Coordinates of C-alpha atoms in Angstrom, one line a residue:
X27 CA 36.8 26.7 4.1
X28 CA 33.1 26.5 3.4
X29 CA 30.9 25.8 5.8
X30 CA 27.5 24.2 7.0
X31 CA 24.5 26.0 7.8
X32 CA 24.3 26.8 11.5
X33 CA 22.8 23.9 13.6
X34 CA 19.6 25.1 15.7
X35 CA 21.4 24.3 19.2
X36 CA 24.9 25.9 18.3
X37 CA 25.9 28.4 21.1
X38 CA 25.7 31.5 20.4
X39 CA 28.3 34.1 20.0
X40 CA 29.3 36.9 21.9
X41 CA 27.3 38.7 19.2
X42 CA 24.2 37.1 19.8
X43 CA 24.3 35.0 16.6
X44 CA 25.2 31.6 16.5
X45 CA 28.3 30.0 15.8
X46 CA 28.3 27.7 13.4
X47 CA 28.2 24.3 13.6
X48 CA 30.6 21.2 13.1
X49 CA 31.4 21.3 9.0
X50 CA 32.4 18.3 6.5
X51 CA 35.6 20.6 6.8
X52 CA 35.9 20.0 10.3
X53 CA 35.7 16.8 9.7
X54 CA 38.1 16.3 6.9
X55 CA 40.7 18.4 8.2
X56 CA 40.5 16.3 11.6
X57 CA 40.5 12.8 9.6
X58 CA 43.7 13.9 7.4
X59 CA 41.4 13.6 3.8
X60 CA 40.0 15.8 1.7
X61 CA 36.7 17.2 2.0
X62 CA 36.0 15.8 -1.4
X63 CA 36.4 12.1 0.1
X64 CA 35.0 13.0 2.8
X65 CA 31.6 14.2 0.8
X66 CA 32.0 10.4 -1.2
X67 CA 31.8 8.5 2.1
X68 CA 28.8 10.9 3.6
X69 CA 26.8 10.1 0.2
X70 CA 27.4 6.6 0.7
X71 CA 30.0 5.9 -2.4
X72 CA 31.1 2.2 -3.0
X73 CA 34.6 3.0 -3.8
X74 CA 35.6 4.4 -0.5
X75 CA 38.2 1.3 1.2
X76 CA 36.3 0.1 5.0
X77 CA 39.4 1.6 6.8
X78 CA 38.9 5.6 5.8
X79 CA 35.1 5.2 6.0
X80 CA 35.9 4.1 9.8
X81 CA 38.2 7.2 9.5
X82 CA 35.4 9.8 8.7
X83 CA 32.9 8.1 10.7
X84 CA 35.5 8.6 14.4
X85 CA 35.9 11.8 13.0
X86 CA 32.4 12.7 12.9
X87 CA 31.8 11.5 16.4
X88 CA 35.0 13.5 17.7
X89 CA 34.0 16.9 16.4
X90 CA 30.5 16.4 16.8
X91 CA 29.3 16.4 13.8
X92 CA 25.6 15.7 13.8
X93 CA 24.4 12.7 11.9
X94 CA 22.7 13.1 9.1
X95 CA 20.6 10.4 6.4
X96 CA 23.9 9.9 5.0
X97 CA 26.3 9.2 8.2
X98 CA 23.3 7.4 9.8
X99 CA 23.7 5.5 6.5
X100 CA 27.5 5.2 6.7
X101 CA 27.1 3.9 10.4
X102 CA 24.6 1.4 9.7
X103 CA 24.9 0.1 6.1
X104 CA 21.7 1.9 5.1
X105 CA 19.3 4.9 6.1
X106 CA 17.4 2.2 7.6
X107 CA 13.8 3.9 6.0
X108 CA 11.6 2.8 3.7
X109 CA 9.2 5.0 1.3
X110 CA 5.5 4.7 1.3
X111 CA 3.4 6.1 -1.5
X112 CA -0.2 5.6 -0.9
X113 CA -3.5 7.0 -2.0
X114 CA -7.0 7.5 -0.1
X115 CA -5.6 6.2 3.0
X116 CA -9.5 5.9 4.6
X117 CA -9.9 3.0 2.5
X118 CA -9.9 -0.3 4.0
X119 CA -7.4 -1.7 1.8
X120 CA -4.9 1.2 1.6
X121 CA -4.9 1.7 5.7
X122 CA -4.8 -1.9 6.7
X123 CA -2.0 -3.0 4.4
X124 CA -0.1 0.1 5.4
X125 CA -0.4 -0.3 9.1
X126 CA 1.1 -4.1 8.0
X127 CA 3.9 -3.0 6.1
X128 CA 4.8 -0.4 9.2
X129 CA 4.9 -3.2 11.4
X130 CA 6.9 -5.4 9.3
X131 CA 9.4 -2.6 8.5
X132 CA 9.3 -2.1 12.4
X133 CA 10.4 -5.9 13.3
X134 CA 13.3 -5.2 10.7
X135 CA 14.4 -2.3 12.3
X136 CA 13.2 0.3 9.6
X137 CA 11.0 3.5 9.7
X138 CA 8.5 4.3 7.3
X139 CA 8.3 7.6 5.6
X140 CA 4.8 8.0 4.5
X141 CA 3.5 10.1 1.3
X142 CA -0.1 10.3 0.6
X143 CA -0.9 11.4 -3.0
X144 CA -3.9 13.2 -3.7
X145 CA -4.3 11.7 -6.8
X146 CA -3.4 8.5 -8.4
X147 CA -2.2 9.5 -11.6
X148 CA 1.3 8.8 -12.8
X149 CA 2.3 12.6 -12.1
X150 CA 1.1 12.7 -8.4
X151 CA 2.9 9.6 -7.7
X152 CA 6.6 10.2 -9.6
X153 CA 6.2 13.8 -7.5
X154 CA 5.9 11.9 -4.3
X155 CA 8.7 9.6 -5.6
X156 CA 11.1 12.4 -6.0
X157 CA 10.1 13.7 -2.6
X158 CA 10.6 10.9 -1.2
X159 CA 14.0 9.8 -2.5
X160 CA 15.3 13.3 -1.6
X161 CA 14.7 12.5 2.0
X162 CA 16.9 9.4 1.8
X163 CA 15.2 6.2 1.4
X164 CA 16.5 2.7 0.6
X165 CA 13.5 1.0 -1.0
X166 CA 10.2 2.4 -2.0
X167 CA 6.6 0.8 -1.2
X168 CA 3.4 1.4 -3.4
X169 CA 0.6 0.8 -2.6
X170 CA -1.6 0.7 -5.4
X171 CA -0.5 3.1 -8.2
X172 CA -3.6 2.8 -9.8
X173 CA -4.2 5.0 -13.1
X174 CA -0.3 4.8 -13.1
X175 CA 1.5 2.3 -15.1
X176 CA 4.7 0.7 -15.5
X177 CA 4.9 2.4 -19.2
X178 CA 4.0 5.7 -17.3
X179 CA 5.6 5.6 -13.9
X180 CA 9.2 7.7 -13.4
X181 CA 11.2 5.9 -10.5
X182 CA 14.6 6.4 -9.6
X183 CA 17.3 3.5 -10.9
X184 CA 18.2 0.6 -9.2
X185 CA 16.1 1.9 -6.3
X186 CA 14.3 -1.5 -4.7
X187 CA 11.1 -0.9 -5.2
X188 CA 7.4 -3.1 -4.8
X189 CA 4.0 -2.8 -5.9
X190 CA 0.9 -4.2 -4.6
X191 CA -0.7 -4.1 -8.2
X192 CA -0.2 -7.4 -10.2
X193 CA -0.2 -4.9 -13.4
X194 CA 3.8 -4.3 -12.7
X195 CA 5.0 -7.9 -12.9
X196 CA 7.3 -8.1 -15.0
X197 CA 8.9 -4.5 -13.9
X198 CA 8.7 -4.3 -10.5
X199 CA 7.7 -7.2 -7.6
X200 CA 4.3 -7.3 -6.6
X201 CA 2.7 -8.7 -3.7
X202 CA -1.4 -8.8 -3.6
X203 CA -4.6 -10.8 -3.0
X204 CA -5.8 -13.2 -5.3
X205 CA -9.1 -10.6 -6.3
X206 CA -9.9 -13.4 -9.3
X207 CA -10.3 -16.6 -7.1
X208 CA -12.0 -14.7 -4.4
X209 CA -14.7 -13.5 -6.8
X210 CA -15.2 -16.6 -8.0
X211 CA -15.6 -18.5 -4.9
X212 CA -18.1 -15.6 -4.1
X213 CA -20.2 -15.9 -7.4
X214 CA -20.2 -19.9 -7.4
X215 CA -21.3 -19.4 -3.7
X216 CA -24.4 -17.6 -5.3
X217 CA -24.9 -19.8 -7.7
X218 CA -24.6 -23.0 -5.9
X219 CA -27.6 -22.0 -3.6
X220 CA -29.6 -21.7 -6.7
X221 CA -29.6 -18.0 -8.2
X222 CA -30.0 -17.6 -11.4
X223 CA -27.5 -14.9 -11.5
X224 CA -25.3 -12.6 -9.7
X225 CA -25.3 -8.9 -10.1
X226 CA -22.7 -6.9 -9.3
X227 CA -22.0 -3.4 -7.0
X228 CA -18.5 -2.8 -8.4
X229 CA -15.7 -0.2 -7.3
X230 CA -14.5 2.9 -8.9
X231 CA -13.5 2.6 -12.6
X232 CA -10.4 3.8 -12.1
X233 CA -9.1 1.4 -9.7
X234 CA -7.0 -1.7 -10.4
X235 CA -8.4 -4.1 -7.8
X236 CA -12.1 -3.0 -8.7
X237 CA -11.5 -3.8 -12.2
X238 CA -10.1 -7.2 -11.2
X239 CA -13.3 -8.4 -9.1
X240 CA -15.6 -7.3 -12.4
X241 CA -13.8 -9.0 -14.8
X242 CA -13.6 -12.2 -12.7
X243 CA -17.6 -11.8 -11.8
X244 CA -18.2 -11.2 -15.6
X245 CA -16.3 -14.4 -16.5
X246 CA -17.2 -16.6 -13.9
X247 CA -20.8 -16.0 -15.0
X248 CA -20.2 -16.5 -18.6
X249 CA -18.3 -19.5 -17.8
X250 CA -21.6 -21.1 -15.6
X251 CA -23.5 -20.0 -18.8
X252 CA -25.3 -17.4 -16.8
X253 CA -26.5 -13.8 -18.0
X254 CA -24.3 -11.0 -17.2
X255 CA -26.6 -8.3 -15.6
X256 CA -25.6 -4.5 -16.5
X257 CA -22.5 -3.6 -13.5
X258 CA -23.5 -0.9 -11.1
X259 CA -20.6 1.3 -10.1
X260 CA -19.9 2.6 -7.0
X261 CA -17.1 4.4 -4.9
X262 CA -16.0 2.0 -2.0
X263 CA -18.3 4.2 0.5
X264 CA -21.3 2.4 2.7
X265 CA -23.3 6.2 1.2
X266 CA -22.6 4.8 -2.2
X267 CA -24.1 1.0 -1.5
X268 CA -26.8 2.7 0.4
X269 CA -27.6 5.1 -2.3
X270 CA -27.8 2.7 -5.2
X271 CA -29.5 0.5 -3.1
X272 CA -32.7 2.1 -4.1
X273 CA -32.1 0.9 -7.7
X274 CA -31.6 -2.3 -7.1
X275 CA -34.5 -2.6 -4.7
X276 CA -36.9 -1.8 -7.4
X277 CA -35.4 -4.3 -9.6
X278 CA -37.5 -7.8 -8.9
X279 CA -35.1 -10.1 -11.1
X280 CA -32.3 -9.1 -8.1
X281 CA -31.8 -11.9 -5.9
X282 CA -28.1 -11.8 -5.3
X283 CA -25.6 -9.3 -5.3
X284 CA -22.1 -9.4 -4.7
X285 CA -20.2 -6.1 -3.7
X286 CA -16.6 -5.1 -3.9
X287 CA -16.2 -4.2 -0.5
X288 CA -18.0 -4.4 2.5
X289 CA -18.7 -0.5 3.2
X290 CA -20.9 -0.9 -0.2
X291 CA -22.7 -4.2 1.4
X292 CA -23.2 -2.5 4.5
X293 CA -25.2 0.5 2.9
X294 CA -26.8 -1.7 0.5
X295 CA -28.1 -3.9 3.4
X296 CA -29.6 -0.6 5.0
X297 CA -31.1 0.3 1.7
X298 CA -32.8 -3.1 1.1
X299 CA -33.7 -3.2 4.5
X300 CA -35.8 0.5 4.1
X301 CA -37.7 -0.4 1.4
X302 CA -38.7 -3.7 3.2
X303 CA -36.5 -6.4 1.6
X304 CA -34.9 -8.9 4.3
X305 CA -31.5 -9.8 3.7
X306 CA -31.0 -13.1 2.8
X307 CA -34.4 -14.0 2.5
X308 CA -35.4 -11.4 -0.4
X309 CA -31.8 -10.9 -1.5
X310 CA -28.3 -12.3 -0.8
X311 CA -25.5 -10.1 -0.3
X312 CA -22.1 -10.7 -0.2
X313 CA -18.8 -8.3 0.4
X314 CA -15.5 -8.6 0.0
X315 CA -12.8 -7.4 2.7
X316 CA -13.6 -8.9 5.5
X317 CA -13.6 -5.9 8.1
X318 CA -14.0 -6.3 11.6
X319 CA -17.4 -4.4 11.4
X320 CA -18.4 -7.4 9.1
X321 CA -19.2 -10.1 11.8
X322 CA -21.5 -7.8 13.7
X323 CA -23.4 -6.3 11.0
X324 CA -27.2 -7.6 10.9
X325 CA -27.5 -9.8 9.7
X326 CA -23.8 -10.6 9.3
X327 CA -22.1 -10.3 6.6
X328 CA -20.6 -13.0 4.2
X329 CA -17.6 -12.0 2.6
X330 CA -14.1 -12.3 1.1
X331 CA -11.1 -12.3 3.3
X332 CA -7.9 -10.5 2.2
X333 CA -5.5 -10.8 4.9
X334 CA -3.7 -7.4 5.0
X335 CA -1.7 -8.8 7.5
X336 CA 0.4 -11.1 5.1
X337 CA 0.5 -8.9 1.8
X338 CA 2.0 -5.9 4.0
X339 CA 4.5 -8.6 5.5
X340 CA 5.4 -10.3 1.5
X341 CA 6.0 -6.4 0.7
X342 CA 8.2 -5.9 3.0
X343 CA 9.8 -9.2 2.6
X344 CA 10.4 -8.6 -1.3
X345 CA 11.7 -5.4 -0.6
X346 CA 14.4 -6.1 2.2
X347 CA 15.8 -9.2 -0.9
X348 CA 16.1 -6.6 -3.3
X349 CA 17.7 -4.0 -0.4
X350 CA 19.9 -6.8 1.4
X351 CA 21.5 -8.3 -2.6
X352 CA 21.8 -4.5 -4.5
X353 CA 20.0 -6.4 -7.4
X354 CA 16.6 -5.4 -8.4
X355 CA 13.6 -8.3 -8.6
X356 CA 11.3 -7.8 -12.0
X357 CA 9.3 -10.6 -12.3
X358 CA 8.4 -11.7 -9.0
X359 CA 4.6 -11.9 -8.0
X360 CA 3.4 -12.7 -4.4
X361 CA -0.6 -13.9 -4.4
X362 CA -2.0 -14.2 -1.6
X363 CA -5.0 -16.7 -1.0
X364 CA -8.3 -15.0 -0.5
X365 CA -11.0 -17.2 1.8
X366 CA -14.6 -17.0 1.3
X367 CA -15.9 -16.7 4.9
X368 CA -19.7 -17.5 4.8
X369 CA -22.5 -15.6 7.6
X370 CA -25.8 -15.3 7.6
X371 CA -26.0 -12.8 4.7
X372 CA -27.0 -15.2 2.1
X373 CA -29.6 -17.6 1.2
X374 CA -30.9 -19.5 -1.5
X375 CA -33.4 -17.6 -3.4
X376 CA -37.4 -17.4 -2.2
X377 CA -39.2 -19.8 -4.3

């Protein structure tokens, strides 16, 4: 009869070696079913009737058999874990709205099983798919898949899965901020205390969210019949603000800028402030985020409010539908409302 691999805490024998422990075989001979049935109810088959699961699962607990993913599945209805694929977890988006979608997986009785992928790219995250779907997961969370798309990314069938990246409506539920309204309100902000234009500190070119707030701050310019000044790109860090800060100090037609986060505006503040610009009184600035550290910046900072708190919560929530009815959700889109929350950051322009 074949047998498990040895458990760390079997006793040993009078050999020294350890016996091994309690086997599917054990467990099948002890239940009156075949191993093979036994195996189907362990993997968590459908077409096993509720009375020889309950079989197998005393059984188990008689020889002491030690629960694995797939009796703690059998026991509960479900592993009762949830994947979380994630990339550059110092960012302020990426660590917020996963310590969010921990706690709302918490308050539903599920661990999270984190993976952070070095890259973004379709491979990196399909590897850390497969990694972790070997480990026994019920539903998969991605946080921003960025570079990948839903032409490119691999996942598992019929595994619940949801996206915070409006890019996979359509082929998997997504839950995110509303990055087009918020930019607007920002630029109009601008505008409405009399700037000519807005110029723009943008994020990485390869992220989704970064692309979002550029397009909007193009259009919402064009749409005011206002020139488009040249983007400046940066990397989400306060070293990147600070170190393009420079250029745009010795650039007289700058009067406003709005930045895609608020690390950037922080080091752009500094920046300004070094080569003797005064925030808001030579130049406006406004972020987007809303961090803590925003409120206590000098002067403070005015900015766009994503509330982690609620996408990590609608991620979870779309996930545990999709978990709870077997049926997978494609066209489903959560936006959260952004809010523009206004500090002493921005003026109207110096006459």
């Amino acid at each position: 009869m074949p047998t498990d691999a040895p458990t760390p805490d079997a006793p040993e024998t009078t050999t020294g070696r350890r016996r091994p422990g309690p086997s599917i075989g054990d467990v099948a001979k002890l239940a009156g079913l075949s191993p093979q049935t036994v195996s189907r109810v362990s993997t968590g088959a459908l077409n096993v009737r509720p009375e020889t699961r309950q079989r197998v699962l005393d059984a188990m607990e008689q020889v002491g058999y030690s629960p694995n993913n797939a009796a703690r599945a059998l026991r509960y209805g479900s592993f009762r874990t949830i994947g979380l694929v994630a990339h550059r977890l110092s960012r302020t988006g990426e660590s917020r709205t996963m310590e969010a979608v921990v706690e709302a997986a918490r308050r539903e009785r599920y661990t999270v099983t984190l993976v952070d992928v070095e890259t973004p790219s379709s491979a990196d995250v399909d590897e850390a798919v497969q990694r972790l779907t070997h480990q026994s997961i019920d539903g998969l969370v991605i946080i921003r898949a960025e570079t990948a798309t839903p032409t490119t990314l691999a996942l598992p069938p019929r595994l619940p899965v949801v996206v915070s990246d409006s890019r996979f409506v359509g082929h998997h539920p997504a839950v995110g901020a509303d990055q087009t309204a918020g930019t607007i309100a920002a630029v109009h902000h601008l505008l409405d205390l009399g700037h000519a234009t807005v110029h723009h500190l943008g994020g990485p070119i390869d992220s989704g969210p970064a692309e979002q707030r550029a397009q909007a701050w193009a259009a919402a310019l064009a749409d005011a019949g206002r020139p488009v000044p040249p983007m400046i790109a940066g990397d989400w860090s306060a070293r990147s603000g600070y170190e393009t800060g420079g250029r745009i100090a010795d650039d007289p037609t700058v009067t406003a800028v709005f930045c895609a986060n608020d690390e950037m505006a922080a080091g752009l503040v500094r920046a300004l402030s070094e080569r003797g610009l005064r925030v808001p009184d030579d130049v406006s600035v406004v972020g987007f985020d809303d961090i803590p550290l925003a409120d206590y910046l000098w002067p403070p900072l005015t900015t766009v409010r994503q509330d982690f708190t609620q996408i990590g919560e609608g991620l979870i929530e779309l996930l545990m539908r999709q978990i709870r009815a077997g049926e997978p959700l494609l066209d489903e889109h959560v936006s959260i409302p952004t809010t523009l929350v206004v500090r002493a950051s921005t003026a109207p322009p110096r006459a």
